[in-house]
Coordinates of C-alpha atoms and ligand atoms in Angstrom, one line a residue:
M12 CA -1.0 -14.9 20.7
T13 CA -2.4 -13.6 17.4
T14 CA -4.5 -11.0 19.4
A15 CA -1.4 -9.6 21.0
I16 CA 0.4 -9.2 17.7
R17 CA -2.7 -7.7 16.1
S18 CA -2.8 -5.0 18.8
E19 CA 0.6 -3.6 17.9
V20 CA 0.5 -0.3 16.0
A21 CA 2.8 -0.8 13.1
L22 CA 2.6 2.6 11.5
E23 CA 1.4 5.9 13.0
L24 CA 1.2 9.4 11.7
S25 CA 0.3 12.0 14.2
A26 CA -0.7 15.6 13.2
A27 CA 1.5 15.1 10.2
T28 CA 1.9 18.0 7.9
I29 CA 3.8 17.1 4.8
G30 CA 4.7 19.2 1.7
Y31 CA 7.1 20.3 -0.9
G32 CA 9.4 23.3 -0.6
G33 CA 7.7 24.3 2.7
V34 CA 4.2 24.3 1.1
P35 CA 1.9 21.8 2.8
A36 CA 0.2 19.2 0.6
V37 CA -1.1 17.2 3.5
R38 CA -2.2 18.8 6.7
D39 CA -2.6 17.6 10.3
L40 CA -3.1 14.0 9.4
D41 CA -3.6 11.3 12.0
L42 CA -3.3 7.7 10.7
S43 CA -2.8 4.4 12.4
V44 CA -2.5 0.8 11.1
R45 CA -1.9 -2.2 13.3
S46 CA 0.0 -5.4 12.3
G47 CA -2.3 -7.7 10.3
E48 CA -4.6 -4.8 9.3
I49 CA -5.3 -3.1 6.0
L50 CA -6.0 0.7 5.8
A51 CA -7.5 2.0 2.5
L52 CA -6.3 5.5 1.7
L53 CA -8.8 7.0 -0.6
G54 CA -9.3 10.3 -2.3
P55 CA -9.4 12.1 -5.6
N56 CA -6.4 13.1 -7.7
G57 CA -4.1 15.5 -5.9
A58 CA -5.7 14.7 -2.5
G59 CA -2.3 13.9 -0.9
K60 CA -2.3 10.1 -1.0
T61 CA 1.2 9.6 -2.6
T62 CA 2.6 12.4 -0.4
T63 CA 1.4 10.5 2.7
M64 CA 2.9 7.3 1.4
L65 CA 6.2 8.9 0.6
A66 CA 6.5 10.5 4.1
A67 CA 5.6 7.1 5.7
V68 CA 8.7 5.5 4.1
G69 CA 10.9 8.6 4.8
A70 CA 11.2 9.7 1.2
I71 CA 10.1 13.2 2.0
P72 CA 10.3 15.1 5.3
L73 CA 7.5 16.3 7.5
L74 CA 6.9 20.0 8.0
S75 CA 5.5 19.2 11.4
G76 CA 4.0 16.2 13.4
S77 CA 5.5 12.7 13.4
V78 CA 5.7 9.4 11.7
T79 CA 6.5 6.3 13.7
A80 CA 6.8 2.7 12.5
L81 CA 7.5 -0.5 14.3
G82 CA 8.2 1.4 17.5
A83 CA 10.7 3.9 16.2
P84 CA 10.5 7.2 14.4
V85 CA 10.7 7.0 10.6
V86 CA 13.9 8.9 9.6
E87 CA 14.4 10.5 6.2
Q88 CA 16.4 7.4 4.8
V89 CA 14.4 5.2 2.6
E90 CA 16.9 2.3 2.4
R91 CA 17.3 2.3 6.2
N92 CA 13.5 2.2 6.7
A93 CA 13.3 -0.6 4.1
R94 CA 15.8 -2.6 6.1
R95 CA 13.6 -2.0 9.2
G96 CA 10.7 -3.6 7.3
I97 CA 8.9 -0.5 5.9
T98 CA 8.4 -0.9 2.1
L99 CA 6.6 1.1 -0.6
V100 CA 5.3 -0.5 -3.9
P101 CA 5.4 2.6 -6.1
D102 CA 2.7 3.3 -8.7
N103 CA 5.2 2.6 -11.5
R104 CA 5.5 -0.9 -10.0
G105 CA 9.4 -1.1 -10.0
V106 CA 9.7 -4.2 -12.2
F107 CA 12.4 -4.8 -14.8
H108 CA 10.6 -5.2 -18.2
S109 CA 13.6 -6.7 -20.0
L110 CA 14.1 -9.4 -17.4
S111 CA 12.2 -12.6 -16.9
V112 CA 9.8 -13.1 -14.0
A113 CA 12.4 -15.4 -12.4
D114 CA 15.2 -12.9 -12.8
N115 CA 13.0 -10.1 -11.4
L116 CA 12.4 -12.3 -8.3
R117 CA 16.1 -13.3 -8.1
V118 CA 17.1 -9.6 -8.0
A119 CA 14.8 -9.0 -5.0
Q120 CA 15.8 -12.3 -3.5
R121 CA 19.5 -11.5 -3.6
K122 CA 18.8 -8.3 -1.7
S123 CA 16.5 -10.0 0.9
G124 CA 17.9 -13.5 1.3
S125 CA 14.3 -14.8 1.5
D126 CA 13.0 -17.8 -0.4
A127 CA 10.7 -16.8 -3.3
G128 CA 8.5 -19.9 -2.6
F129 CA 6.4 -18.2 0.0
V130 CA 5.5 -15.2 -2.2
L131 CA 4.6 -17.5 -5.1
E132 CA 2.1 -19.2 -2.9
Y133 CA 0.1 -15.9 -2.8
F134 CA 0.5 -15.4 -6.6
P135 CA 0.5 -18.9 -8.0
K136 CA -0.1 -17.7 -11.5
L137 CA 3.5 -16.4 -11.6
K138 CA 4.7 -20.0 -11.1
G139 CA 3.8 -20.8 -14.6
M140 CA 5.4 -17.7 -16.0
L141 CA 8.9 -17.7 -14.5
R142 CA 10.7 -17.8 -17.8
Q143 CA 8.5 -15.2 -19.4
R144 CA 9.9 -11.7 -20.0
C145 CA 8.2 -9.3 -17.6
G146 CA 7.4 -6.9 -20.5
S147 CA 5.1 -9.5 -22.0
L148 CA 3.0 -9.9 -18.9
S149 CA -0.4 -8.3 -18.5
G150 CA -0.8 -5.3 -16.2
G151 CA -2.3 -7.5 -13.5
E152 CA 0.5 -10.0 -13.8
Q153 CA 3.1 -7.3 -13.6
Q154 CA 1.3 -5.9 -10.5
M155 CA 1.4 -9.4 -8.9
L156 CA 5.2 -9.6 -9.7
A157 CA 5.7 -6.1 -8.1
L158 CA 3.9 -7.2 -5.0
A159 CA 5.8 -10.5 -4.9
K160 CA 9.1 -8.6 -5.1
A161 CA 8.1 -6.2 -2.4
M162 CA 7.0 -9.0 -0.1
L163 CA 10.3 -11.0 -0.5
P164 CA 12.2 -9.1 2.3
E165 CA 9.1 -9.9 4.5
P166 CA 8.3 -6.3 5.3
R167 CA 6.2 -5.5 8.4
V168 CA 4.6 -2.4 6.8
L169 CA 3.7 -2.6 3.1
L170 CA 2.5 0.6 1.4
I171 CA 0.9 0.0 -2.0
D172 CA 0.4 3.1 -4.2
E173 CA -2.4 2.9 -6.9
L174 CA -2.6 -0.9 -7.0
S175 CA -5.1 -0.6 -9.8
M176 CA -3.2 1.8 -12.0
G177 CA -4.0 0.6 -15.6
L178 CA -5.8 -2.6 -14.4
S179 CA -9.3 -3.8 -15.2
P180 CA -11.7 -4.1 -12.2
I181 CA -11.5 -7.9 -12.7
A182 CA -7.7 -7.9 -12.3
V183 CA -8.0 -5.8 -9.2
Q184 CA -10.7 -8.1 -7.9
N185 CA -8.3 -11.0 -8.4
I186 CA -5.4 -9.4 -6.6
L187 CA -7.1 -7.8 -3.6
P188 CA -8.1 -10.9 -1.7
R189 CA -4.5 -12.1 -1.8
L190 CA -3.5 -8.9 0.0
R191 CA -6.1 -9.8 2.7
A192 CA -4.5 -13.2 3.0
V193 CA -1.0 -11.6 3.2
A194 CA -2.1 -9.3 6.0
D195 CA -3.8 -12.1 7.9
E196 CA -1.2 -14.8 7.5
Q197 CA 2.0 -12.7 7.6
Q198 CA 0.7 -10.2 10.1
M199 CA 1.7 -7.4 7.7
A200 CA 0.3 -3.9 8.1
I201 CA -0.8 -2.8 4.7
V202 CA -1.7 0.7 3.5
L203 CA -3.5 0.6 0.2
V204 CA -4.1 3.5 -2.2
E205 CA -6.9 2.4 -4.4
Q206 CA -9.3 4.1 -6.8
H207 CA -11.9 1.3 -6.7
I208 CA -13.5 2.4 -3.4
D209 CA -15.8 -0.6 -2.9
L210 CA -13.2 -3.2 -3.7
A211 CA -10.7 -1.5 -1.4
L212 CA -13.2 -1.3 1.5
S213 CA -14.3 -4.9 0.9
I214 CA -10.8 -6.2 2.1
A215 CA -9.8 -3.3 4.4
D216 CA -10.2 -2.9 8.1
S217 CA -10.3 0.9 8.1
G218 CA -10.4 3.7 5.6
I219 CA -9.4 7.4 5.3
V220 CA -10.8 9.7 2.6
L221 CA -8.4 12.5 1.9
H222 CA -9.6 15.7 0.3
H223 CA -7.3 18.6 -0.4
G224 CA -4.7 17.2 1.9
R225 CA -7.0 16.7 4.9
A226 CA -8.7 13.7 6.3
A227 CA -12.3 14.4 5.3
L228 CA -13.6 11.1 6.7
T229 CA -12.0 8.3 8.8
G230 CA -13.7 5.1 10.0
S231 CA -13.9 1.4 10.0
A232 CA -14.2 -0.1 6.5
D233 CA -17.6 -1.6 7.6
R234 CA -18.9 1.9 8.5
L235 CA -17.6 3.5 5.3
R236 CA -19.1 0.7 3.2
R237 CA -22.4 1.2 4.8
D238 CA -22.3 5.0 4.4
R239 CA -21.4 5.5 0.8
D240 CA -23.0 8.9 0.8
A241 CA -20.6 10.1 3.4
V242 CA -17.7 8.6 1.5
E243 CA -18.8 10.3 -1.7
S244 CA -19.3 13.6 0.0
A245 CA -15.9 13.4 1.6
Y246 CA -14.3 12.3 -1.7
F247 CA -15.8 15.2 -3.7
G248 CA -15.4 17.8 -0.8
V249 CA -19.1 18.3 -0.3
E250 CA -20.0 19.7 3.1
A251 CA -22.3 17.4 5.1
S252 CA -25.7 19.0 5.5
Ligands
ATP29 P1 -3.0 11.1 -7.5 O1 -4.2 10.2 -7.2 O2 -3.3 12.0 -8.7 O3 -1.7 10.4 -7.6 P2 -2.5 12.0 -4.8 O4 -3.7 12.0 -3.9 O5 -1.5 10.9 -4.7 O6 -3.0 12.2 -6.3 P3 -0.3 13.7 -4.4 O7 0.5 13.2 -5.5 O8 0.2 13.4 -3.0 O9 -1.8 13.4 -4.5 O10 -0.3 15.3 -4.5 C1 -0.8 16.2 -3.5 C2 -0.5 17.6 -3.8 O11 0.9 17.8 -3.8 C3 -0.9 18.0 -5.2 O12 -1.4 19.3 -5.1 C4 0.4 18.0 -6.0 O13 0.3 18.9 -7.1 C5 1.4 18.3 -5.0 N1 2.7 17.7 -5.3 C6 2.9 16.4 -5.5 N2 4.3 16.2 -5.8 C7 4.9 17.4 -5.7 C8 6.2 17.8 -5.9 N3 7.2 16.9 -6.1 N4 6.5 19.1 -5.8 C9 5.5 20.0 -5.5 N5 4.2 19.7 -5.3 C10 3.9 18.4 -5.4

C-alpha cells in the first residue's frame, strides 16, 4: 500500500521557464517529487530557488512549460492551490509575533479544522511553550511553529523556503529529522530550500542544484552526498573538466 502511494508524483515542473515582467529567472526546469519524498533545492543567492517555489504554489505565472500538482495543473491562485493541499512556508515564516504560540496555532486551526495535536507530536518542544508570546521564541522555535502552522491543514505538498534563515546549524540539525518523519509518516511531498547542503542532503531523497536559473546538477541525494565536488562545481558554476 505504502509503495503505491509513494509512487505518486505529487509535484512536477516540466520545462518550466519562470520570470518577472517577461524576463526569465528560471529556465527550462524539470523537477519531480513523489508523495513521501523530500527534494532539496540548492543553489547560491539569486539562483532561482524562491522563484521556483513561488511558481509551484501559483504565486507567479510561468513564461512557458508547466506545473502540475496532485494530478492537476497549478493555476495562478495561491488560496485555491492551498485548499488543494499545496502550501508554501515562506522565508519570513509567517508567524504572528504578538500572539502566543497557542493563538498562532488556533488561527491556523480555525482555517483548517484540523486538530493541533498531531503537529505538536512532531514539535513537542512547542507543547511547553503554548502560552509564550511568539516574539519571545528563539529562531528555531519560531521555525518549528511556522512548520506546525503550515502542516495543520495537512497539505500533500509542502514547500519550505530557507528553513535555516537566521538559525544555527544545531537548530537546523534539530528540525530536519522531523521533516523526514513528516514525509514518511504523513506521505507529504516536501521541497526544501536549504543553505546547509550536507544537512539537507542527509534527509532528502533527491536534490537539484540551481545556478543562474538552470538545473546545473540533478540526482539522488545519495549520489550528490557522495560527489561533493560535483555539487560544489554546480553550486559555483564551475564547468566540469
Ligand atoms: P536567495 O537565496 O538569495 O533567496 P534565490 O535562489 O531564491 O536566491 P530568487 O529569489 O528566485 O533566487 O531570484 C532569482 C532571480 O530573479 C534573481 O536574479 C532575482 O534578482 C530575480 N528576481 C527575484 N524576484 C524578483 C522580482 N520580484 N522582480 C524581478 N526580478 C526578481
